[in-house]
Short mmCIF file of C-alpha atoms and ligand atoms in Angstrom, two decimals:
data_model
loop_
_atom_site.label_atom_id
_atom_site.label_comp_id
_atom_site.label_asym_id
_atom_site.label_seq_id
_atom_site.Cartn_x
_atom_site.Cartn_y
_atom_site.Cartn_z
CA UNK A 1 -0.07 0.04 -0.07
CA UNK A 2 1.77 3.01 -0.97
CA UNK A 3 0.54 6.44 -1.26
CA UNK A 4 1.31 8.66 -4.06
CA UNK A 5 5.14 9.22 -3.91
CA UNK A 6 6.81 12.51 -4.38
CA UNK A 7 10.48 13.32 -3.13
CA UNK A 8 9.62 14.87 0.15
CA UNK A 9 7.51 11.56 0.92
CA UNK A 10 9.33 9.16 3.38
CA UNK A 11 8.32 5.51 3.42
CA UNK A 12 7.60 3.22 6.65
CA UNK A 13 7.70 -0.21 5.84
CA UNK A 14 5.39 -2.47 7.76
CA UNK A 15 6.21 -6.26 7.94
CA UNK A 16 3.74 -8.52 8.88
CA UNK A 17 4.24 -11.95 10.80
CA UNK A 18 1.07 -13.03 12.34
CA UNK A 19 -0.23 -12.96 15.88
CA UNK A 20 -3.20 -11.88 17.93
CA UNK A 21 -2.92 -8.69 16.22
CA UNK A 22 -3.89 -10.63 12.88
CA UNK A 23 -6.21 -12.99 14.67
CA UNK A 24 -9.59 -13.72 14.37
CA UNK A 25 -12.24 -14.88 16.95
CA UNK A 26 -15.90 -16.57 16.21
CA UNK A 27 -17.54 -13.35 17.88
CA UNK A 28 -16.60 -9.98 18.73
CA UNK A 29 -16.92 -10.46 22.58
CA UNK A 30 -14.04 -13.18 22.65
CA UNK A 31 -10.82 -11.93 23.11
CA UNK A 32 -8.96 -15.41 24.06
CA UNK A 33 -10.65 -17.97 21.99
CA UNK A 34 -9.32 -16.85 18.36
CA UNK A 35 -6.75 -18.27 15.71
CA UNK A 36 -3.40 -16.05 15.66
CA UNK A 37 -2.30 -15.03 12.19
CA UNK A 38 -5.35 -14.87 9.86
CA UNK A 39 -5.31 -11.37 8.52
CA UNK A 40 -2.89 -9.97 6.35
CA UNK A 41 -0.48 -7.11 6.95
CA UNK A 42 -2.13 -5.07 4.23
CA UNK A 43 -5.64 -5.35 5.87
CA UNK A 44 -4.41 -4.39 9.21
CA UNK A 45 -3.32 -1.06 7.73
CA UNK A 46 -6.55 -0.67 6.34
CA UNK A 47 -8.26 2.42 8.51
CA UNK A 48 -4.99 3.49 9.77
CA UNK A 49 -4.05 7.14 8.13
CA UNK A 50 -0.22 7.64 7.90
CA UNK A 51 1.34 10.78 9.23
CA UNK A 52 1.78 13.65 6.96
CA UNK A 53 4.44 13.21 4.34
CA UNK A 54 4.72 9.46 5.14
CA UNK A 55 3.90 6.58 2.76
CA UNK A 56 3.19 2.97 4.07
CA UNK A 57 4.31 0.01 2.24
CA UNK A 58 3.21 -3.69 3.57
CA UNK A 59 4.82 -6.87 2.99
CA UNK A 60 3.86 -9.92 4.47
CA UNK A 61 7.14 -11.93 5.58
CA UNK A 62 5.19 -14.70 7.87
CA UNK A 63 1.88 -15.45 9.05
CA UNK A 64 1.93 -17.48 12.26
CA UNK A 65 1.26 -17.67 16.17
CA UNK A 66 4.50 -16.32 17.81
CA UNK A 67 5.03 -19.19 19.85
CA UNK A 68 5.86 -21.22 17.06
CA UNK A 69 8.42 -18.67 15.79
CA UNK A 70 11.36 -20.46 13.84
CA UNK A 71 14.85 -19.30 13.65
CA UNK A 72 14.24 -19.62 9.64
CA UNK A 73 11.60 -16.81 9.89
CA UNK A 74 14.36 -14.95 12.14
CA UNK A 75 16.51 -14.89 9.38
CA UNK A 76 14.17 -13.96 6.84
CA UNK A 77 12.99 -11.18 8.94
CA UNK A 78 16.50 -9.94 9.62
CA UNK A 79 17.29 -9.92 5.92
CA UNK A 80 14.04 -8.01 5.27
CA UNK A 81 14.67 -5.31 7.95
CA UNK A 82 18.19 -4.85 6.30
CA UNK A 83 17.02 -4.96 2.74
CA UNK A 84 14.59 -1.86 3.81
CA UNK A 85 16.75 -0.19 6.03
CA UNK A 86 19.36 0.25 3.10
CA UNK A 87 16.79 2.14 0.96
CA UNK A 88 17.71 5.96 1.40
CA UNK A 89 13.65 6.86 1.39
CA UNK A 90 12.92 4.44 3.85
CA UNK A 91 12.48 6.06 7.52
CA UNK A 92 11.97 3.17 9.52
CA UNK A 93 10.26 -0.53 9.76
CA UNK A 94 7.16 -1.42 11.84
CA UNK A 95 6.92 -5.49 12.58
CA UNK A 96 3.51 -6.88 13.46
CA UNK A 97 4.13 -9.75 15.60
CA UNK A 98 2.54 -12.15 18.36
CA UNK A 99 3.24 -11.14 21.79
CA UNK A 100 4.27 -14.16 23.24
CA UNK A 101 7.51 -14.05 21.42
CA UNK A 102 7.86 -10.57 20.69
CA UNK A 103 10.48 -10.00 23.27
CA UNK A 104 12.85 -12.62 21.77
CA UNK A 105 12.43 -11.47 18.10
CA UNK A 106 13.28 -7.89 19.51
CA UNK A 107 16.00 -8.89 21.18
CA UNK A 108 17.27 -11.38 18.30
CA UNK A 109 16.92 -7.98 15.66
CA UNK A 110 18.55 -5.82 18.59
CA UNK A 111 21.41 -8.02 18.71
CA UNK A 112 21.72 -8.70 14.75
CA UNK A 113 20.65 -5.58 13.00
CA UNK A 114 22.76 -2.18 12.61
CA UNK A 115 19.63 -0.40 12.73
CA UNK A 116 20.66 3.27 12.36
CA UNK A 117 17.04 3.91 11.53
CA UNK A 118 14.17 2.77 13.67
CA UNK A 119 12.61 -0.76 13.60
CA UNK A 120 9.49 -1.21 15.89
CA UNK A 121 7.83 -3.96 16.69
CA UNK A 122 4.07 -3.82 17.70
CA UNK A 123 1.52 -6.28 18.71
CA UNK A 124 -2.13 -6.92 19.98
CA UNK A 125 -3.55 -8.23 23.22
CA UNK A 126 -7.10 -8.54 21.55
CA UNK A 127 -7.90 -10.21 18.05
CA UNK A 128 -8.63 -7.87 15.07
CA UNK A 129 -12.22 -9.26 15.28
CA UNK A 130 -12.73 -7.90 19.06
CA UNK A 131 -15.04 -5.40 19.88
CA UNK A 132 -12.23 -3.22 21.13
CA UNK A 133 -9.06 -4.24 19.29
CA UNK A 134 -6.09 -2.66 20.67
CA UNK A 135 -3.82 -3.57 17.31
CA UNK A 136 -4.93 -0.53 15.15
CA UNK A 137 -3.96 1.93 17.94
CA UNK A 138 -0.59 0.03 18.63
CA UNK A 139 0.40 0.03 14.80
CA UNK A 140 -0.44 3.72 14.59
CA UNK A 141 1.99 4.37 17.64
CA UNK A 142 4.43 2.07 16.05
CA UNK A 143 4.05 4.12 12.74
CA UNK A 144 4.41 7.37 14.75
CA UNK A 145 7.94 5.90 16.36
CA UNK A 146 9.17 4.34 12.87
CA UNK A 147 8.73 7.87 11.40
CA UNK A 148 10.02 10.07 14.11
CA UNK A 149 12.97 12.02 12.86
CA UNK A 150 16.25 11.09 14.68
CA UNK A 151 14.73 7.69 16.31
CA UNK A 152 17.06 4.56 15.82
CA UNK A 153 17.62 0.97 16.99
CA UNK A 154 15.24 -1.92 17.62
CA UNK A 155 12.51 -1.56 20.01
CA UNK A 156 8.82 -2.30 20.61
CA UNK A 157 5.53 -0.50 21.17
CA UNK A 158 2.75 -1.50 23.12
CA UNK A 159 -0.30 0.27 24.60
CA UNK A 160 1.61 3.68 24.26
CA UNK A 161 4.87 2.89 25.91
CA UNK A 162 8.16 2.28 23.93
CA UNK A 163 10.33 -0.53 25.13
CA UNK A 164 14.11 -0.95 24.15
CA UNK A 165 14.93 -4.41 22.36
CA UNK A 166 17.29 -5.29 25.40
CA UNK A 167 14.63 -4.54 28.28
CA UNK A 168 11.49 -5.49 26.72
CA UNK A 169 9.84 -8.45 28.70
CA UNK A 170 6.28 -9.79 28.66
CA UNK A 171 4.67 -9.58 31.96
CA UNK A 172 1.13 -10.08 31.83
CA UNK A 173 -1.15 -12.80 30.22
CA UNK A 174 -4.15 -10.74 29.68
CA UNK A 175 -4.23 -6.90 30.22
CA UNK A 176 -3.58 -4.96 27.23
CA UNK A 177 -0.57 -3.13 28.66
CA UNK A 178 1.20 -6.53 28.92
CA UNK A 179 4.80 -5.56 28.75
CA UNK A 180 7.71 -4.01 31.12
CA UNK A 181 11.13 -2.75 30.42
CA UNK A 182 12.43 -3.83 34.18
CA UNK A 183 14.77 -1.57 35.97
CA UNK A 184 15.69 0.03 32.93
CA UNK A 185 12.32 1.66 32.37
CA UNK A 186 10.64 2.45 29.04
CA UNK A 187 12.24 4.60 26.60
CA UNK A 188 9.26 6.78 26.31
CA UNK A 189 5.60 6.98 25.30
CA UNK A 190 3.39 7.78 22.19
CA UNK A 191 0.68 10.32 22.76
CA UNK A 192 -1.71 11.44 20.09
CA UNK A 193 1.13 10.59 17.44
CA UNK A 194 3.82 12.54 19.14
CA UNK A 195 6.79 10.65 20.72
CA UNK A 196 7.82 11.54 24.00
CA UNK A 197 11.32 10.23 24.78
CA UNK A 198 12.59 9.42 28.81
CA UNK A 199 15.80 7.81 27.60
CA UNK A 200 18.26 7.90 24.53
CA UNK A 201 16.95 5.92 21.39
CA UNK A 202 18.56 2.45 21.73
CA UNK A 203 22.37 1.95 20.28
CA UNK A 204 22.61 -0.38 17.20
CA UNK A 205 23.98 -3.65 17.84
CA UNK A 206 27.88 -3.53 17.87
CA UNK A 207 28.32 -6.95 16.36
CA UNK A 208 26.45 -8.45 13.35
CA UNK A 209 26.46 -12.52 12.48
CA UNK A 210 27.41 -11.79 8.85
CA UNK A 211 26.01 -15.39 8.34
CA UNK A 212 22.45 -14.66 8.80
CA UNK A 213 22.40 -11.96 6.25
CA UNK A 214 24.55 -13.71 3.60
CA UNK A 215 23.56 -17.66 3.89
CA UNK A 216 20.34 -18.96 2.25
CA UNK A 217 19.74 -21.13 5.59
CA UNK A 218 21.97 -20.93 8.51
CA UNK A 219 22.85 -24.10 10.81
CA UNK A 220 21.50 -22.52 14.04
CA UNK A 221 23.54 -24.28 17.22
CA UNK A 222 21.20 -26.01 19.62
CA UNK A 223 21.11 -24.36 22.92
CA UNK A 224 18.64 -25.36 25.48
CA UNK A 225 17.14 -23.82 28.71
CA UNK A 226 17.23 -25.60 31.94
CA UNK A 227 15.51 -24.30 34.92
CA UNK A 228 17.22 -24.49 38.46
CA UNK A 229 14.43 -25.14 41.33
CA UNK A 230 13.60 -26.70 44.43
CA UNK A 231 14.05 -30.51 44.24
CA UNK A 232 16.15 -30.10 40.79
CA UNK A 233 18.29 -32.92 39.61
CA UNK A 234 20.88 -33.37 36.67
CA UNK A 235 18.53 -35.68 34.79
CA UNK A 236 17.41 -32.92 32.17
CA UNK A 237 20.99 -31.90 31.34
CA UNK A 238 22.02 -35.31 30.80
CA UNK A 239 19.04 -36.25 28.61
CA UNK A 240 19.74 -33.28 26.69
CA UNK A 241 23.17 -34.11 26.24
CA UNK A 242 22.39 -37.50 25.06
CA UNK A 243 19.26 -36.67 23.08
CA UNK A 244 19.06 -39.03 19.77
CA UNK A 245 17.72 -37.30 16.39
CA UNK A 246 18.43 -33.73 17.05
CA UNK A 247 21.82 -31.72 16.51
CA UNK A 248 24.28 -32.09 19.13
CA UNK A 249 23.94 -30.03 22.10
CA UNK A 250 26.29 -26.74 22.05
CA UNK A 251 25.16 -24.58 24.52
CA UNK A 252 22.84 -24.59 28.10
CA UNK A 253 21.46 -21.68 29.67
CA UNK A 254 20.91 -22.39 33.40
CA UNK A 255 17.47 -20.47 34.52
CA UNK A 256 19.14 -19.59 37.83
CA UNK A 257 17.43 -18.81 41.14
CA UNK A 258 18.33 -15.06 42.65
CA UNK A 259 21.66 -13.90 41.85
CA UNK A 260 22.64 -16.84 39.84
CA UNK A 261 22.39 -19.94 42.16
CA UNK A 262 22.02 -23.10 40.86
CA UNK A 263 20.78 -26.14 42.77
CA UNK A 264 23.83 -28.65 43.76
CA UNK A 265 22.51 -31.85 41.52
CA UNK A 266 21.90 -29.47 38.64
CA UNK A 267 25.27 -27.72 38.91
CA UNK A 268 27.23 -30.95 39.04
CA UNK A 269 25.73 -32.20 35.60
CA UNK A 270 26.12 -28.65 34.06
CA UNK A 271 29.81 -28.76 35.28
CA UNK A 272 30.60 -32.10 33.58
CA UNK A 273 28.38 -30.85 30.35
CA UNK A 274 30.97 -27.57 30.47
CA UNK A 275 33.75 -30.04 31.14
CA UNK A 276 32.88 -31.73 28.00
CA UNK A 277 33.00 -28.76 25.67
CA UNK A 278 28.95 -27.62 26.02
CA UNK A 279 28.63 -23.54 26.75
CA UNK A 280 27.01 -23.13 30.01
CA UNK A 281 25.65 -19.49 31.21
CA UNK A 282 23.53 -18.86 33.83
CA UNK A 283 20.60 -16.25 33.47
CA UNK A 284 18.32 -15.38 36.65
CA UNK A 285 14.85 -16.18 36.88
CA UNK A 286 14.38 -13.04 38.69
CA UNK A 287 12.10 -10.67 36.74
CA UNK A 288 14.13 -7.42 37.67
CA UNK A 289 17.67 -6.99 38.37
CA UNK A 290 20.85 -8.68 36.97
CA UNK A 291 23.39 -11.30 38.35
CA UNK A 292 26.32 -9.72 39.84
CA UNK A 293 29.34 -12.14 39.24
CA UNK A 294 31.46 -12.88 42.38
CA UNK A 295 34.99 -14.70 43.26
CA UNK A 296 34.37 -18.55 42.59
CA UNK A 297 31.74 -18.70 40.05
CA UNK A 298 31.88 -21.91 38.07
CA UNK A 299 29.78 -20.33 35.09
CA UNK A 300 29.56 -17.12 33.41
CA UNK A 301 26.58 -15.39 33.72
CA UNK A 302 24.38 -13.45 31.68
CA UNK A 303 24.17 -10.04 33.23
CA UNK A 304 20.56 -8.52 33.08
CA UNK A 305 19.26 -11.03 30.37
CA UNK A 306 16.49 -13.16 31.01
CA UNK A 307 17.13 -16.86 30.03
CA UNK A 308 15.40 -16.67 26.74
CA UNK A 309 17.29 -13.60 25.61
CA UNK A 310 20.94 -15.36 27.41
CA UNK A 311 19.96 -18.41 24.77
CA UNK A 312 19.65 -15.88 21.72
CA UNK A 313 22.71 -14.26 22.70
CA UNK A 314 24.66 -17.67 23.19
CA UNK A 315 23.40 -18.82 19.75
CA UNK A 316 24.65 -15.88 18.38
CA UNK A 317 27.86 -16.28 20.09
CA UNK A 318 28.26 -19.88 18.61
CA UNK A 319 27.13 -18.88 15.19
CA UNK A 320 29.45 -16.14 14.93
C1 LIG B 401 0.86 -14.63 19.63
O1 LIG B 401 2.14 -14.79 20.28
O2 LIG B 401 1.13 -14.91 18.27
C2 LIG B 401 -0.43 -15.03 20.40
C3 LIG B 401 -0.57 -14.28 21.25
C4 LIG B 401 -0.62 -12.85 21.07
O3 LIG B 401 0.05 -12.29 20.11
O4 LIG B 401 -0.80 -12.15 21.90
#
């Protein structure tokens, strides 16, 4: 969907990947019994007026429930973002996405894109068929951010709040304002189409994994997450190491308690795996805070990254 182009018109590209925002339910009163990823991204833009001087371009990259997000879709998404970001008249990119793994895709793109322009993920907690869907306003807000002069970096917009790709976490199962940015706090807010920034735009990632952009298909290293909890054992680690019919285990994220502590039985199995060459990283289960390293730590830590983000970071490290 492109409005008439004149030299001063800037484009905002809206990439669709599915999610509740594109979901359909049988009745308008049903906000949970829907099928995600049904409505095309061009249709999601239907009733939305672009800001003055902005033309919208819609492209469907995927159409899925984000719980089923795949590495191949991530690769395709990263490649499409890189393609569009390189176009001189493109001001920024909006990506419509499911909420369930939005923080993972946002962090992935934050880690691999050299985003000197804004890349803004957005979503909805209610399907497109809802009596009062939240998707259209979220998309409009995301377009406002993507077309704001000087904006840059990978971020997400939901319920009028802008979250950085490093910090965003889904923190609520049902409310429209389902995301938070932990200790860092949001980057800013969108109010009536205007961005009110309260922190600096996120810095573009320093390291890109060139394979993601150059190779037709990437051999993603297998990295799993194991949670430490009361009564934990080493059995899960042993099963993951010995698993047949899957790629060999290359890395393991321990979703550790508190400041990175691990149940002694799980720790023993993880130490053995580490000695056998598997990369082990601890990330805290806590919603806020970071792991503060201390003398005698047996495994490195992921700082403030959540276990799912630490897994992505470790995969990229192993890939790079
Ligand atoms: C999804 O993540 O694709 C479904 C759930 C949602 O978008 O809220």
